[in-house]
PDB file of C-alpha atoms in Angstrom:
ATOM      1  CA  MET A   1      91.370 117.099  86.852  1.00  0.00           C
ATOM      2  CA  ARG A   2      92.097 113.677  85.731  1.00  0.00           C
ATOM      3  CA  MET A   3      93.784 111.648  88.455  1.00  0.00           C
ATOM      4  CA  CYS A   4      96.248 109.126  87.386  1.00  0.00           C
ATOM      5  CA  LEU A   5      97.572 106.969  90.137  1.00  0.00           C
ATOM      6  CA  ALA A   6     100.295 104.356  89.625  1.00  0.00           C
ATOM      7  CA  LEU A   7     100.777 101.985  92.388  1.00  0.00           C
ATOM      8  CA  ALA A   8     103.581  99.445  92.091  1.00  0.00           C
ATOM      9  CA  VAL A   9     103.238  96.776  94.709  1.00  0.00           C
ATOM     10  CA  ALA A  10     105.742  94.082  95.316  1.00  0.00           C
ATOM     11  CA  VAL A  11     104.268  91.258  97.421  1.00  0.00           C
ATOM     12  CA  PHE A  12     106.252  88.586  99.126  1.00  0.00           C
ATOM     13  CA  LEU A  13     104.666  85.866 101.435  1.00  0.00           C
ATOM     14  CA  VAL A  14     106.090  86.038 104.944  1.00  0.00           C
ATOM     15  CA  GLY A  15     103.860  83.419 106.591  1.00  0.00           C
ATOM     16  CA  CYS A  16     100.921  83.153 108.898  1.00  0.00           C
ATOM     17  CA  GLN A  17     102.629  82.849 112.266  1.00  0.00           C
ATOM     18  CA  GLY A  18      99.580  80.922 113.697  1.00  0.00           C
ATOM     19  CA  GLN A  19      97.124  83.641 112.657  1.00  0.00           C
ATOM     20  CA  PRO A  20      93.836  82.819 110.821  1.00  0.00           C
ATOM     21  CA  TYR A  21      95.094  84.989 107.947  1.00  0.00           C
ATOM     22  CA  GLY A  22      98.347  85.178 105.924  1.00  0.00           C
ATOM     23  CA  VAL A  23     100.419  88.316 105.854  1.00  0.00           C
ATOM     24  CA  ALA A  24     102.657  89.411 103.009  1.00  0.00           C
ATOM     25  CA  ALA A  25     105.258  92.205 102.750  1.00  0.00           C
ATOM     26  CA  VAL A  26     103.856  95.131 100.584  1.00  0.00           C
ATOM     27  CA  SER A  27     105.773  98.083  99.276  1.00  0.00           C
ATOM     28  CA  GLY A  28     105.454 100.322  96.256  1.00  0.00           C
ATOM     29  CA  THR A  29     105.420 103.785  94.755  1.00  0.00           C
ATOM     30  CA  ALA A  30     102.327 106.033  94.655  1.00  0.00           C
ATOM     31  CA  THR A  31     102.206 108.680  91.951  1.00  0.00           C
ATOM     32  CA  LEU A  32      99.623 111.329  90.863  1.00  0.00           C
ATOM     33  CA  ASP A  33      99.726 112.588  87.312  1.00  0.00           C
ATOM     34  CA  GLY A  34     103.081 110.892  86.875  1.00  0.00           C
ATOM     35  CA  LYS A  35     104.667 112.539  89.833  1.00  0.00           C
ATOM     36  CA  PRO A  36     105.574 111.061  93.171  1.00  0.00           C
ATOM     37  CA  LEU A  37     102.818 111.477  95.829  1.00  0.00           C
ATOM     38  CA  PRO A  38     104.456 112.519  99.065  1.00  0.00           C
ATOM     39  CA  LYS A  39     102.914 112.426 102.581  1.00  0.00           C
ATOM     40  CA  ALA A  40     100.006 110.143 101.511  1.00  0.00           C
ATOM     41  CA  SER A  41      98.452 107.643 103.763  1.00  0.00           C
ATOM     42  CA  ILE A  42      98.179 104.116 102.194  1.00  0.00           C
ATOM     43  CA  THR A  43      95.625 101.794 103.686  1.00  0.00           C
ATOM     44  CA  PHE A  44      94.977  98.161 102.649  1.00  0.00           C
ATOM     45  CA  VAL A  45      91.585  96.841 103.987  1.00  0.00           C
ATOM     46  CA  PRO A  46      90.959  93.178 103.523  1.00  0.00           C
ATOM     47  CA  MET A  47      87.604  92.361 101.862  1.00  0.00           C
ATOM     48  CA  ALA A  48      85.261  89.952 103.589  1.00  0.00           C
ATOM     49  CA  THR A  49      83.731  87.014 101.661  1.00  0.00           C
ATOM     50  CA  LYS A  50      80.907  84.619 102.377  1.00  0.00           C
ATOM     51  CA  ASP A  51      83.491  82.000 103.465  1.00  0.00           C
ATOM     52  CA  LYS A  52      85.678  84.502 105.396  1.00  0.00           C
ATOM     53  CA  PRO A  53      83.588  87.214 107.024  1.00  0.00           C
ATOM     54  CA  ASN A  54      86.452  88.343 109.218  1.00  0.00           C
ATOM     55  CA  PRO A  55      89.461  88.512 106.751  1.00  0.00           C
ATOM     56  CA  GLY A  56      91.851  90.210 109.125  1.00  0.00           C
ATOM     57  CA  PRO A  57      93.190  93.618 110.137  1.00  0.00           C
ATOM     58  CA  THR A  58      93.985  96.641 107.981  1.00  0.00           C
ATOM     59  CA  ALA A  59      97.476  97.631 107.113  1.00  0.00           C
ATOM     60  CA  GLN A  60      98.769 101.228 106.817  1.00  0.00           C
ATOM     61  CA  GLY A  61     101.872 103.160 105.697  1.00  0.00           C
ATOM     62  CA  MET A  62     102.848 106.669 104.632  1.00  0.00           C
ATOM     63  CA  THR A  63     104.692 107.686 101.403  1.00  0.00           C
ATOM     64  CA  ASP A  64     107.952 109.477 101.617  1.00  0.00           C
ATOM     65  CA  ALA A  65     109.040 112.454  99.433  1.00  0.00           C
ATOM     66  CA  ALA A  66     109.550 110.054  96.488  1.00  0.00           C
ATOM     67  CA  GLY A  67     106.135 108.459  96.861  1.00  0.00           C
ATOM     68  CA  LYS A  68     107.671 105.180  98.156  1.00  0.00           C
ATOM     69  CA  PHE A  69     105.817 103.233 100.920  1.00  0.00           C
ATOM     70  CA  GLN A  70     105.629 100.050 102.998  1.00  0.00           C
ATOM     71  CA  VAL A  71     102.548  99.032 104.884  1.00  0.00           C
ATOM     72  CA  SER A  72     102.221  97.099 108.206  1.00  0.00           C
ATOM     73  CA  VAL A  73      99.419  95.669 110.280  1.00  0.00           C
ATOM     74  CA  ASP A  74     101.229  96.866 113.428  1.00  0.00           C
ATOM     75  CA  PRO A  75     104.781  97.659 114.361  1.00  0.00           C
ATOM     76  CA  GLN A  76     105.578  93.893 114.949  1.00  0.00           C
ATOM     77  CA  THR A  77     103.800  92.759 111.793  1.00  0.00           C
ATOM     78  CA  PRO A  78     105.019  94.282 108.497  1.00  0.00           C
ATOM     79  CA  GLY A  79     102.861  93.689 105.426  1.00  0.00           C
ATOM     80  CA  ALA A  80      99.205  93.318 104.667  1.00  0.00           C
ATOM     81  CA  VAL A  81      96.641  90.417 104.790  1.00  0.00           C
ATOM     82  CA  VAL A  82      96.981  88.142 101.800  1.00  0.00           C
ATOM     83  CA  GLY A  83      93.804  88.287  99.552  1.00  0.00           C
ATOM     84  CA  LYS A  84      91.611  90.820  97.974  1.00  0.00           C
ATOM     85  CA  CYS A  85      91.917  94.318  99.524  1.00  0.00           C
ATOM     86  CA  ARG A  86      90.502  97.727  98.949  1.00  0.00           C
ATOM     87  CA  ILE A  87      93.373 100.227  98.856  1.00  0.00           C
ATOM     88  CA  TYR A  88      92.698 103.748 100.056  1.00  0.00           C
ATOM     89  CA  ILE A  89      95.110 106.521  99.309  1.00  0.00           C
ATOM     90  CA  THR A  90      94.479 109.811 101.049  1.00  0.00           C
ATOM     91  CA  THR A  91      96.394 113.065 101.383  1.00  0.00           C
ATOM     92  CA  LEU A  92      95.777 116.619 102.355  1.00  0.00           C
ATOM     93  CA  LEU A  93      95.652 118.525  99.143  1.00  0.00           C
ATOM     94  CA  THR A  94      96.096 122.042 100.598  1.00  0.00           C
ATOM     95  CA  ASP A  95      97.883 123.250 103.693  1.00  0.00           C
ATOM     96  CA  PRO A  96      95.675 125.711 105.651  1.00  0.00           C
ATOM     97  CA  ALA A  97      98.940 127.487 106.923  1.00  0.00           C
ATOM     98  CA  THR A  98      99.919 128.364 103.366  1.00  0.00           C
ATOM     99  CA  ASP A  99      96.507 128.455 101.624  1.00  0.00           C
ATOM    100  CA  ASP A 100      96.022 131.909 100.065  1.00  0.00           C
ATOM    101  CA  ARG A 101      92.223 131.634 100.536  1.00  0.00           C
ATOM    102  CA  GLY A 102      92.727 132.164 104.256  1.00  0.00           C
ATOM    103  CA  SER A 103      92.099 129.981 107.222  1.00  0.00           C
ATOM    104  CA  LEU A 104      88.755 129.247 108.768  1.00  0.00           C
ATOM    105  CA  CYS A 105      90.304 129.422 112.192  1.00  0.00           C
ATOM    106  CA  ARG A 106      91.644 132.919 112.871  1.00  0.00           C
TER     107      ARG A 106
END
């Protein structure tokens, strides 16, 4: 299956607030094969460099039924670290409770 993932990300600088890294608001829409991707975990992981071996904390968020998401470093810090990040999108593809192949735990 060819996976097509569209991730629209709007980034706005919100300031450093005395931290050794900048944080920017991040939101967007995740899709798979042109359809919204609900209940997916979106994780932004800052990438280390030679000059910056500790780039800052990861940011996470969940998609809603329409695939829309916002990420935050923690409840008090919305957004993600400014700079290059690896973006991980994960979701449970099958629900064991409704999977017709049966559950491993009976």
